[in-house]
XYZ file of C-alpha atoms in Angstrom:
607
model
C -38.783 -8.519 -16.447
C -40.637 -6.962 -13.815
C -44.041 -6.510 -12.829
C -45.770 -3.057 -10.983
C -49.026 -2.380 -9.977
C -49.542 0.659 -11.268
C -53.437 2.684 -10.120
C -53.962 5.887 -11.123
C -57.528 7.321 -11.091
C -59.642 4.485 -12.426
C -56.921 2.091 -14.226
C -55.893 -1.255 -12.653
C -52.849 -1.960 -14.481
C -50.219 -4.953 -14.011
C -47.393 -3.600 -16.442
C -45.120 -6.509 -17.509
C -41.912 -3.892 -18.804
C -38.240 -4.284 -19.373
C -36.676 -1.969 -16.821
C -39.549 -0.024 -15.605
C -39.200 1.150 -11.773
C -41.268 2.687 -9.553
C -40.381 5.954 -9.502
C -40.870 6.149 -13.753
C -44.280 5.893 -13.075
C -45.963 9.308 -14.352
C -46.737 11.589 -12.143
C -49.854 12.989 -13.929
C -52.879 11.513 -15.375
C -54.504 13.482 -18.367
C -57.974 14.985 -17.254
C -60.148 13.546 -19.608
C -60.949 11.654 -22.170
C -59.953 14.212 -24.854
C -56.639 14.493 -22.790
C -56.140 10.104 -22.784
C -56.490 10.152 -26.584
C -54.085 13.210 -27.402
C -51.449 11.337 -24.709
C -51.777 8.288 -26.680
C -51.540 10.160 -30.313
C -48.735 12.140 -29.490
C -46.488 9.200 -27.712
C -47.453 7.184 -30.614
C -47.303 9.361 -33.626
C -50.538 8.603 -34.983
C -52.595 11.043 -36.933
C -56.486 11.606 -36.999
C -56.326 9.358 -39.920
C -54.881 7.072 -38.219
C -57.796 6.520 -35.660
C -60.255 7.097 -38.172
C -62.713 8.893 -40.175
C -65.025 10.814 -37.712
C -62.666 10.185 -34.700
C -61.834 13.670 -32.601
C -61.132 12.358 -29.504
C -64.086 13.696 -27.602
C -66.301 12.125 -24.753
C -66.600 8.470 -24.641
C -68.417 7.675 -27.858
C -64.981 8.654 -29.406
C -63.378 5.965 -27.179
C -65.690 3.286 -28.579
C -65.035 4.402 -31.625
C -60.958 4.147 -31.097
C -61.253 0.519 -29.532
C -63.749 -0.858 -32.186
C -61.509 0.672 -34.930
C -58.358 -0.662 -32.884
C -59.928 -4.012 -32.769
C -60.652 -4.262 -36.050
C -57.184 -2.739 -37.896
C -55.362 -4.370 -35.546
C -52.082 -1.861 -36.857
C -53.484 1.522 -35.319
C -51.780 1.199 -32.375
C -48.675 -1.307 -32.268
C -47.745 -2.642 -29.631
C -50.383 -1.627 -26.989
C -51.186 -5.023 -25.562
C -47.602 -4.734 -24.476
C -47.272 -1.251 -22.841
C -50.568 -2.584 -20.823
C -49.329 -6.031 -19.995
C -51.535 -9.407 -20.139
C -52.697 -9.397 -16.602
C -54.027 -5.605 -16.845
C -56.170 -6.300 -20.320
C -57.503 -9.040 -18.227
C -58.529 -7.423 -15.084
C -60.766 -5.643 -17.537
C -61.900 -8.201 -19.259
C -62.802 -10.648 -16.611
C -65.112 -7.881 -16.086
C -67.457 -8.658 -19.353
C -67.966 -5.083 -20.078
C -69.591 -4.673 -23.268
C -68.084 -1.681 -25.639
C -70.019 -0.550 -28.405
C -71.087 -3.483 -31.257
C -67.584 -5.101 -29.753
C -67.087 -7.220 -26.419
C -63.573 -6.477 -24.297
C -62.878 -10.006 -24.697
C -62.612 -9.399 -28.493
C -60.732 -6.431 -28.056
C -58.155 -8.532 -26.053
C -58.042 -11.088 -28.376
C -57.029 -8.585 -31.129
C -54.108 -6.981 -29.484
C -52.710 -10.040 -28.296
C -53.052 -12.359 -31.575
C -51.342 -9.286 -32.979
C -48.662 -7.403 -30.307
C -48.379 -9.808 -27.285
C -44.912 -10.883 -28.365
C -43.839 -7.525 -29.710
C -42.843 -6.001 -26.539
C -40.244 -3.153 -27.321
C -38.197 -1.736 -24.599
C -38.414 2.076 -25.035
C -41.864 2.475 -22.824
C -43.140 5.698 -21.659
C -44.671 5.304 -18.725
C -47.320 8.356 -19.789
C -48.100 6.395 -22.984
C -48.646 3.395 -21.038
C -51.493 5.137 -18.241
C -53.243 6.868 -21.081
C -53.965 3.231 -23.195
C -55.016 1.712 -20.074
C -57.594 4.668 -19.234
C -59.032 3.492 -22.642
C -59.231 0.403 -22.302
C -60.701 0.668 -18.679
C -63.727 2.712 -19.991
C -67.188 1.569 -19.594
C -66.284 -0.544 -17.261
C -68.187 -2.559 -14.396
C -68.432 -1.119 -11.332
C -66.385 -4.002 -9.529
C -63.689 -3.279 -12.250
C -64.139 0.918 -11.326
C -64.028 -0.479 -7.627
C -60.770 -2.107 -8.240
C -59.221 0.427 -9.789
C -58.816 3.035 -7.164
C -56.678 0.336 -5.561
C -52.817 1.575 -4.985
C -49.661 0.051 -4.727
C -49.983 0.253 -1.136
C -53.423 -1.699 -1.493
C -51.766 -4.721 -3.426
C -48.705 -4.871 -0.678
C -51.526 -5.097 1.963
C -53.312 -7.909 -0.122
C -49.629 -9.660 0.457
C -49.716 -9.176 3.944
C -53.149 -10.788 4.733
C -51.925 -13.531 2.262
C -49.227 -14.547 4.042
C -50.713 -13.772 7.709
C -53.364 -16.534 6.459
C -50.712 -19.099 5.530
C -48.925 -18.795 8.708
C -52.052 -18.977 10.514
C -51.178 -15.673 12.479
C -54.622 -14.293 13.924
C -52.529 -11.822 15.385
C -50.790 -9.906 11.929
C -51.757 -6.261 12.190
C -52.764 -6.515 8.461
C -56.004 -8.359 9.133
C -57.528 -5.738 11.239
C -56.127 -3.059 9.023
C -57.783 -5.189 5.787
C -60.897 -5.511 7.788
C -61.342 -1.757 7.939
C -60.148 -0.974 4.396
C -62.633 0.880 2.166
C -62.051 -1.233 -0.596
C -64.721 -3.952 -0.571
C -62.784 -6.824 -1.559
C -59.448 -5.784 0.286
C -62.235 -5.794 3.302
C -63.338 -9.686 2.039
C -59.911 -10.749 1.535
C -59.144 -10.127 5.227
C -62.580 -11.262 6.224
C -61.984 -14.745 4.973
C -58.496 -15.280 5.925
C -59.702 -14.932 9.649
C -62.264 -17.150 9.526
C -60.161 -19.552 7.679
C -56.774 -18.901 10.566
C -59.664 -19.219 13.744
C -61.724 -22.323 11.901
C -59.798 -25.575 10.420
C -62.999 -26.437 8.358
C -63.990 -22.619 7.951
C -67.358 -24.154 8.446
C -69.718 -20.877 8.789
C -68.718 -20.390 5.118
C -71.896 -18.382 4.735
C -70.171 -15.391 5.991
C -68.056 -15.160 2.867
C -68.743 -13.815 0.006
C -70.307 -15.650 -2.961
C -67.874 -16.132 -5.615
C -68.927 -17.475 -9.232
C -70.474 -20.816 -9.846
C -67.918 -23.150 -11.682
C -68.619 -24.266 -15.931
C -71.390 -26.878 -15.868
C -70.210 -29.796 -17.631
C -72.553 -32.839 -19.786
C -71.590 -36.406 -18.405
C -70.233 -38.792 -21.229
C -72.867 -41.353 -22.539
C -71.787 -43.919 -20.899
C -71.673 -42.688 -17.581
C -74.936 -44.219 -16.479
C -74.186 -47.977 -17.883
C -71.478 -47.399 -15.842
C -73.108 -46.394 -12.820
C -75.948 -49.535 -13.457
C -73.284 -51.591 -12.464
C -73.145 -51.670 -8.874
C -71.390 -54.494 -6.269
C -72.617 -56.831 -5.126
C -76.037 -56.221 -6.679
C -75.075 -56.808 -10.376
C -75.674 -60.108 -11.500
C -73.359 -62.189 -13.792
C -75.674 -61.700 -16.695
C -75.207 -58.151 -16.658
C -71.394 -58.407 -15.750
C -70.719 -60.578 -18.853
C -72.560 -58.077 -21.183
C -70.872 -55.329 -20.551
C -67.741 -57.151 -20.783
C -67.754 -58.462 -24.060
C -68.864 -55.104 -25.048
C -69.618 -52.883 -26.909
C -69.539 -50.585 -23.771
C -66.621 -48.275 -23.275
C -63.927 -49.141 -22.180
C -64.241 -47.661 -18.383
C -67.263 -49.570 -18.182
C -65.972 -52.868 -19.495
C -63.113 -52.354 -16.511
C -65.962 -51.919 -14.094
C -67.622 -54.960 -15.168
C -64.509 -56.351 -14.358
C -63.444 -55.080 -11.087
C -67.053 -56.654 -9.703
C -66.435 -60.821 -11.233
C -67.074 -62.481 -7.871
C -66.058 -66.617 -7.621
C -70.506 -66.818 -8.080
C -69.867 -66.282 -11.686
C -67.615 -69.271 -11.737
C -69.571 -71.040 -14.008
C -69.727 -68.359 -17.124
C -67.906 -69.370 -19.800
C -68.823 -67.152 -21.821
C -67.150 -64.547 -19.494
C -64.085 -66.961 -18.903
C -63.580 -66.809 -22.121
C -63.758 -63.003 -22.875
C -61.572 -62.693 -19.628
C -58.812 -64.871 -20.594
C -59.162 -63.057 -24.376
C -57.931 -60.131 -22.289
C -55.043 -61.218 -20.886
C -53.471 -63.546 -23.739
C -53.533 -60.363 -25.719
C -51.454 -57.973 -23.526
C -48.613 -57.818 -26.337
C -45.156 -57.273 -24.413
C -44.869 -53.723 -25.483
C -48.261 -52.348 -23.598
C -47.668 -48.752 -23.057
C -49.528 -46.938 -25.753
C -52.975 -46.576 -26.426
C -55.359 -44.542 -28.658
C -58.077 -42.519 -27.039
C -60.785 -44.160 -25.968
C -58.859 -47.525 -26.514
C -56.648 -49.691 -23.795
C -53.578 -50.994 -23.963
C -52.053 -52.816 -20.304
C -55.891 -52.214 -18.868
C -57.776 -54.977 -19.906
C -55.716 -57.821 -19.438
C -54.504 -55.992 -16.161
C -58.099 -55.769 -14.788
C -58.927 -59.595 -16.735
C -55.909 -61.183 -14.820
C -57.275 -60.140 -10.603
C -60.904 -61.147 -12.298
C -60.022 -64.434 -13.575
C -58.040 -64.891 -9.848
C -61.243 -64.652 -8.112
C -63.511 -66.680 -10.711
C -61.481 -69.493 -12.289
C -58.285 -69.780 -10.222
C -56.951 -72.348 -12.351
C -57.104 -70.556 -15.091
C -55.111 -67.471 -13.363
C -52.370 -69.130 -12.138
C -49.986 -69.838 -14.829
C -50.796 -66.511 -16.156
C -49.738 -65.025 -12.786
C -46.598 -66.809 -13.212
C -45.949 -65.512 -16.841
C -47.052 -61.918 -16.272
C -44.932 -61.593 -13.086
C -42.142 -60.354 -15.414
C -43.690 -58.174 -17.971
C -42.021 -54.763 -18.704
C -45.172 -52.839 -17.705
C -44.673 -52.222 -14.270
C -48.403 -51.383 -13.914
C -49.240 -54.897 -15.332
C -46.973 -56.312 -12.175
C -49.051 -54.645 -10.287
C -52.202 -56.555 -10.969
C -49.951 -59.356 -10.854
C -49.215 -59.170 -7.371
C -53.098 -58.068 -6.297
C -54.014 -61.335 -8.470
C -51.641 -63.468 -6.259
C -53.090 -62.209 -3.394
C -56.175 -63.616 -4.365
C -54.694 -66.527 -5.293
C -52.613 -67.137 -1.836
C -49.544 -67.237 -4.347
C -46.554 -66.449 -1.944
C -43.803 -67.392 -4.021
C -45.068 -64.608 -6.778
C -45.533 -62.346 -3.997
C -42.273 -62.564 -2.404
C -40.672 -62.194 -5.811
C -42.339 -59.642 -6.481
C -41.391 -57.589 -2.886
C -38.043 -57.905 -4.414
C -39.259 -55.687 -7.768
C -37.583 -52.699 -8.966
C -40.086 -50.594 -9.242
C -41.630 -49.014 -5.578
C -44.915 -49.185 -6.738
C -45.547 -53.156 -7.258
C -43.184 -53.485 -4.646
C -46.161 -52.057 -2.623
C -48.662 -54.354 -3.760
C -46.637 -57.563 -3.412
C -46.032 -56.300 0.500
C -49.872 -55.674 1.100
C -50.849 -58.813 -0.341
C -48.250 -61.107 1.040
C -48.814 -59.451 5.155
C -52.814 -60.843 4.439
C -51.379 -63.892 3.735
C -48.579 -64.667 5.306
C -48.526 -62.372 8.641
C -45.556 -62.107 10.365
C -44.238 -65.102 8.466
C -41.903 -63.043 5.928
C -41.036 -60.370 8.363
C -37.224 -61.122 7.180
C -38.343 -59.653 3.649
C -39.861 -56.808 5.167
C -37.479 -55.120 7.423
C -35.239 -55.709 4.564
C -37.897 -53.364 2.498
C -37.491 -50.909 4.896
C -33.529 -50.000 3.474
C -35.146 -49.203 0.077
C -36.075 -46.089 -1.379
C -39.337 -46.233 -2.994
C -41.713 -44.471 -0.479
C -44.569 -46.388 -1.035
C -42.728 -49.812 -0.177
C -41.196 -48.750 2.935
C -44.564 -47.310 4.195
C -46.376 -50.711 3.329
C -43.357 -52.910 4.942
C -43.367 -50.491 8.411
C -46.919 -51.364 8.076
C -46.459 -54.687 7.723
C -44.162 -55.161 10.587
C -45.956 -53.239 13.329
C -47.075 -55.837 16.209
C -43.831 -58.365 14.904
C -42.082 -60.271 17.142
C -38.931 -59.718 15.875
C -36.635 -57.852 18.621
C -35.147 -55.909 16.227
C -37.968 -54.224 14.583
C -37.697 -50.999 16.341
C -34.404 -50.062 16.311
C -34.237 -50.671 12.563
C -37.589 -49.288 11.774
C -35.943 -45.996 13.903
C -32.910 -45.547 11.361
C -35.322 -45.930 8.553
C -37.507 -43.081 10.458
C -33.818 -40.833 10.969
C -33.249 -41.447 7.129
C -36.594 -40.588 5.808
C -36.682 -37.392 7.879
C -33.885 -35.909 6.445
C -35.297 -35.570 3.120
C -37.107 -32.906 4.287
C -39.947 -33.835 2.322
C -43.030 -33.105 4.351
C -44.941 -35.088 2.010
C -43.667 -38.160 3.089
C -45.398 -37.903 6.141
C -47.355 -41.241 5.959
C -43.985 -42.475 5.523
C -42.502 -41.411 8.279
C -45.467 -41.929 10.264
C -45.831 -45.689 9.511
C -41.636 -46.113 10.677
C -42.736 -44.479 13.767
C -45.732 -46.691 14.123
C -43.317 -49.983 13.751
C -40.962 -48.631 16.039
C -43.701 -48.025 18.655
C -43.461 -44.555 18.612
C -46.657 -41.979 18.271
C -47.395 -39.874 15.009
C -46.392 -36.688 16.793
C -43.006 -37.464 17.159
C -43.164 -37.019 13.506
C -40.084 -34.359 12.538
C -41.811 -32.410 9.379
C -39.932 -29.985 7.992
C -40.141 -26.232 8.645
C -43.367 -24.763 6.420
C -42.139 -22.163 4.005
C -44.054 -18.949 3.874
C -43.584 -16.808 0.939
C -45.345 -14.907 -1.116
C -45.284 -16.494 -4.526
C -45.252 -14.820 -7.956
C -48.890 -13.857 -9.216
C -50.819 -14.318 -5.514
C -51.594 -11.200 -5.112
C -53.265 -10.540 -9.056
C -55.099 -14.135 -8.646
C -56.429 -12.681 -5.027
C -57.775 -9.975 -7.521
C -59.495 -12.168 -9.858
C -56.848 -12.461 -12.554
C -57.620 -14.508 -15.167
C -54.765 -17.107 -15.298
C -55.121 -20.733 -17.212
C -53.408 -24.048 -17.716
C -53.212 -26.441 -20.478
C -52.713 -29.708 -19.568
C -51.331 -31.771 -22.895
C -51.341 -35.229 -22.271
C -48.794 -37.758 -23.561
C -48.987 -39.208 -26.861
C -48.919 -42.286 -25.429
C -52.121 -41.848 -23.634
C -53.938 -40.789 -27.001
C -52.799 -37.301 -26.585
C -55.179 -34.262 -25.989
C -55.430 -31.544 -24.291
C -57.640 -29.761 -21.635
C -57.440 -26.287 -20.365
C -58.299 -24.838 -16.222
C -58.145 -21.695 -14.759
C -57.419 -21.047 -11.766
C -59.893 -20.048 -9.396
C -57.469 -17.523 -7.274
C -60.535 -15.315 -6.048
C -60.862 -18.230 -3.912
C -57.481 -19.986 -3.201
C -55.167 -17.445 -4.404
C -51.924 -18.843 -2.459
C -52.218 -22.606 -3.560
C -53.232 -21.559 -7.284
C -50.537 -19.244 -7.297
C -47.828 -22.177 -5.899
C -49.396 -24.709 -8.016
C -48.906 -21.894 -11.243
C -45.112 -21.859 -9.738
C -44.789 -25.450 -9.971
C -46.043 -25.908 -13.371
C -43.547 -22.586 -14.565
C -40.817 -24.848 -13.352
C -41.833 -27.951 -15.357
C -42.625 -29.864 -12.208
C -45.394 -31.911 -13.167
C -44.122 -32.503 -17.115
C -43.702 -35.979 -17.103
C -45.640 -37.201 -14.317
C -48.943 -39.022 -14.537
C -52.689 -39.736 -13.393
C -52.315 -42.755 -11.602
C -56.004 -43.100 -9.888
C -58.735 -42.936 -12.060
C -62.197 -43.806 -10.746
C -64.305 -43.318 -13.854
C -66.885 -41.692 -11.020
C -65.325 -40.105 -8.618
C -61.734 -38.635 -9.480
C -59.023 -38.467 -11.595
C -55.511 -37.949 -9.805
C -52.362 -37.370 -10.306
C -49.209 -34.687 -10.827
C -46.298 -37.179 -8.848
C -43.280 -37.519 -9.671
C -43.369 -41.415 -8.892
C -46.918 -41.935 -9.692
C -48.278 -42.669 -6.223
C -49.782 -40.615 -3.778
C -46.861 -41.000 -0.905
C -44.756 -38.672 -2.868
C -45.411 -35.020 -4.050
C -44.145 -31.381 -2.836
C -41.550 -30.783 -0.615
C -43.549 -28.052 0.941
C -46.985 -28.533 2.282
C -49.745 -26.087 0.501
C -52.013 -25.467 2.764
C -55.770 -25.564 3.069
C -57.958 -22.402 1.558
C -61.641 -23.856 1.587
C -63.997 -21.506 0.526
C -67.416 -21.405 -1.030
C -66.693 -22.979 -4.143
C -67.904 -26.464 -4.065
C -66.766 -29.724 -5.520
C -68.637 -29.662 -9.164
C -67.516 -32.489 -11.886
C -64.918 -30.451 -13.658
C -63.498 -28.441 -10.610
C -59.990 -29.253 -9.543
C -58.821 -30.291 -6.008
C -55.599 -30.540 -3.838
C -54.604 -33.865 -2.753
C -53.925 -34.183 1.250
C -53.656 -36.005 4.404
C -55.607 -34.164 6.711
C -55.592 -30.301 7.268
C -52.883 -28.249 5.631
C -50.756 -31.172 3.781
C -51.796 -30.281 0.284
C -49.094 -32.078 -1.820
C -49.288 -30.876 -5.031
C -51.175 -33.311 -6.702
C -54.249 -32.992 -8.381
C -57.389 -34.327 -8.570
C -60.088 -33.748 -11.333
C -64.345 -34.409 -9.947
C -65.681 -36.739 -13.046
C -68.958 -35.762 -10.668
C -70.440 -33.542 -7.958
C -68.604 -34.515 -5.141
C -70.059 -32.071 -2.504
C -68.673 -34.221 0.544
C -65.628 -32.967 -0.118
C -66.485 -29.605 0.525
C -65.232 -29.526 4.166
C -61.892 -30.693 3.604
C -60.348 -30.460 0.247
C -59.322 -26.889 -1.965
C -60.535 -25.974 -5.129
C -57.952 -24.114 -6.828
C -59.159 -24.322 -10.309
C -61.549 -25.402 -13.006
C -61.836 -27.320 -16.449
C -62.801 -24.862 -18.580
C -61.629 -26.618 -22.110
C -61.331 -29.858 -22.692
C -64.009 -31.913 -19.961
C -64.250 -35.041 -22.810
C -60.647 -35.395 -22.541
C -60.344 -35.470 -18.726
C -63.462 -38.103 -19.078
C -61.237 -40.715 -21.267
C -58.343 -41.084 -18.882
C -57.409 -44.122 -17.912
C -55.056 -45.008 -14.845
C -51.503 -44.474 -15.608
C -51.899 -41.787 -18.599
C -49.098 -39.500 -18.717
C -48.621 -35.738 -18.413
C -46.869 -34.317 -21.094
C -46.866 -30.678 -19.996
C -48.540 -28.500 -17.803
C -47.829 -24.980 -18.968
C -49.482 -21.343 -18.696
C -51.444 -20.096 -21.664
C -53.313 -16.911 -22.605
C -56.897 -16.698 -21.470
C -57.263 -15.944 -25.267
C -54.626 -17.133 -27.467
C -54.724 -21.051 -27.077
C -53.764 -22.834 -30.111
């Protein structure tokens, strides 16, 4: 299957064909529109009939006529979604042009319900231009504008791409871009300079406006939620929302602020303890908008720092549970609880994760003193542990620190991962070596599929289906590639390769972000390659989508969701897309929900 950007006098086309090459492309384009509609009658073998009563073929009321009729038949003309292909139908549409009593958006939706699997192989090239002149009439002007761009055009757009993600001021296809009479070839180049010369591409200004994300209603509870603020909210207040009937991501919050002042509730002892002896040993389902590992989870580290006592044997018993997400809490709970023997079992755990937590927690209370369990840490394999034990042993007095913290640092480096920076960075750090002896590997620079129609506004979306096991739902974005066109269009090549199926949102902060898209459910490990940075002026709405980093031009892959306006991240952080279906079901995730699938979908067929 390939795809050619094929202009001729007014169409932008992106043809997906079987076999089509360059030089098929017709030589001619009919005159007029009389001359479109006999091209298209004649290749197809349709009569007057056919097109309908009163239909000639003359001057553009006749077109109208042709698409309404089209739209509503849906047989006149089969297969013409497919001689157009997807992406050229939406290059039009994205346009809103009204036609007639029908929008282009319905038109669309009728050939593709209809033809968009049909796609026969015997295409002539000359039917192919003709149905796209008719479906480009009455268009905007940007869509008119866009259209007298060539082939030559779209391999420039590549250029100045790929000059931006190298960071190469000096590619001879900005300045050529820069003069190009194309307005938003001119832009394109125009804002990859100013992002290669400025980090932050703080005078932002200069750039042109691009369209103001969906604006999304907050869930009800949202501001119960927010009323609950540390250290200000009393124990009162705490216990209410508690025992419910809040939901659930406000009961969590409660929580999250029990303080040892409330020591003397029992009525919140009570309904904290209720939590935990519930968590059955099978705890990885839930229903939406219900819990399952959560509440006992968040109950257990609450119950640590109110009624010790009382959290201690629970500690004990919860140390093994099969939910490694429940050891988790475990170990953050013996932290509170100065419980070192939990903690150093729990170093020891097979999963990287908890192993993480048990490290943190036992270095606050323990120091140096269980250095020996530490450097032995640093042989495994789970990134998050070996960062948090090179962490834990920088400033030991163990001789041997170095040298072994140095193999870990050769070992780790030849994963090529560039991700696992902080990683690598904390080995150096224990071995008493600077951060820029760091040995990333090479950055990749390639043009990836679809860049180049995203830099053009193409409308391209992803469902996100969550597991079954997190409630299941779905919720669709598009990707904003008028503004990030490279990272949407790597982040659309990850999902086409089933990278993030499986993987799962493993920081939720009910108002801030949602995160996730690892493959080990942490934030240490993502994308071999780095994506790098392409701020622009869309800003950081609840509902627009965000690239993890750490610092300029490490995007890992990850996502993260805004559950609100989150305009401070502006300077640093990408938005490459946008909820655009789907904002209640982003709002009831809860930390550690899975990702079924990530997959493409029509911008009109989404069932």
């Amino acid at each position: 299957m390939r795809r050619h950007l094929l202009a001729r006098r007014g169409a932008l086309v992106l043809i997906a064909l079987a076999g089509c090459r360059p030089e098929t492309s017709p030589s001619r384009a009919p005159a007029d529109l009389a001359g479109y509609v006999m091209d298209v009658r004649e290749g197809f073998g349709l009569s007057g009939a056919q097109l309908g009563p009163g239909f000639d073929g003359s001057g553009a009321s006749g077109v109208r006529q042709f698409r309404i009729r089209v739209s509503n038949a849906r047989t006149a003309v089969p297969g013409t979604i497919a001689y157009i292909g997807v992406d050229g139908i939406t290059q039009v549409v994205r346009a809103g042009s009204p036609v007639g009593g029908a929008s282009l958006s319905e038109l669309q939706g009728a050939f593709v319900r209809v033809w968009f699997r049909r796609i026969p192989r015997n295409v002539n090239p000359v039917q192919t231009v003709a149905m796209a002149r008719l479906v480009s009439v009455d268009s905007t002007p940007d869509a008119r504008a866009l259209a007298s761009l060539t082939a030559a055009d779209s391999a420039l757009i590549g250029r100045i791409l790929l000059a931006e993600d190298r960071r190469d001021s000096t590619d001879a296809a900005l300045a050529e871009g820069a003069r190009h009479a194309e307005e938003q070839v001119e832009l394109i180049a125009r804002r990859a300079r100013l992002r290669i010369r400025d980090a932050h591409a703080a005078p932002r200004d200069s750039m042109a406006p691009l369209p103001a994300p969906p604006t999304w209603a907050e869930p009800s509870w949202k501001a119960a939620y927010r009323a609950l603020i540390a250290p200000t909210a009393s124990c009162d207040a705490i216990r209410d929302a508690v025992r419910g009937p809040a939901a659930w991501p406000v009961r969590l919050r409660a929580a999250d602020l029990v303080t040892p002042v409330c020591k003397a509730d029992d009525a919140l002892a009570t309904s904290l303890r209720g939590w935990v002896d519930a968590l059955p040993a099978e705890a990885a389902s839930h229903a939406r908008g219900q819990v399952s590992w959560h509440a006992a989870a968040h109950g257990l580290v609450a119950l640590a720092r109110m009624r010790p006592a009382d959290a201690r044997p629970r500690v004990i018993a919860l140390a093994v549970h099969r939910q490694w997400q429940v050891r988790t809490y475990v170990a953050r709970a013996a932290g509170v609880l100065a419980d070192t023997a939990t903690l150093r079992r729990l170093v020891r755990d097979s999963n990287a994760n908890v192993q993480e937590a048990a490290i943190d927690a036992l270095a606050k209370v323990s120091g140096h003193g269980d250095d020996t369990l530490f450097v032995t840490a640093l042989a495994g394999s789970g990134a998050p542990a070996v960062r948090a034990a090179a962490v834990a042993l920088k400033g030991s007095p163990r001789a041997d620190v170095a040298t072994i913290a140095n193999a870990a640092f050769e070992r780790w480096a030849a994963h090529a991962n560039a991700s696992e920076r902080d990683v690598r960075v904390a080995l150096l750090a224990a071995a008493g070596q600077p951060a820029s002896d760091d040995r990333p590997p090479p950055p990749i620079h390639e043009l990836p599929p679809r860049a180049i129609a995203l830099a053009l506004g193409a409308d391209v979306r992803l469902r996100v289906r969550l597991a079954a096991s997190a409630g299941g739902g779905t919720f669709v974005v598009r990707l904003r590639g008028d503004a990030a066109p490279m990272m949407a269009a790597r982040v659309l090549a990850l999902a086409r390769a089933h990278y993030y199926d499986g993987t799962d949102w493993h920081r939720v902060e009910h108002d801030f972000v949602i995160q996730g898209g690892g493959p080990a459910s942490n934030e240490y490990v993502g994308a071999r390659s780095f994506l790098r940075d392409e701020l622009s002026t869309v800003p950081h709405l609840r509902g627009t989508v965000g690239m993890s980093t750490r610092g300029h031009d490490t995007g890992d892959g990850q996502w993260f969701v805004n559950l609100k306006d989150n305009r401070r991240l502006d300077r640093d952080y990408t938005v490459f897309a946008e909820v655009v279906e789907g904002m209640d079901v982003v709002d009831d995730i809860l930390e550690g929900d899975g990702i079924a699938t990530i997959e493409e979908v029509d911008p009109v067929v989404r069932q």
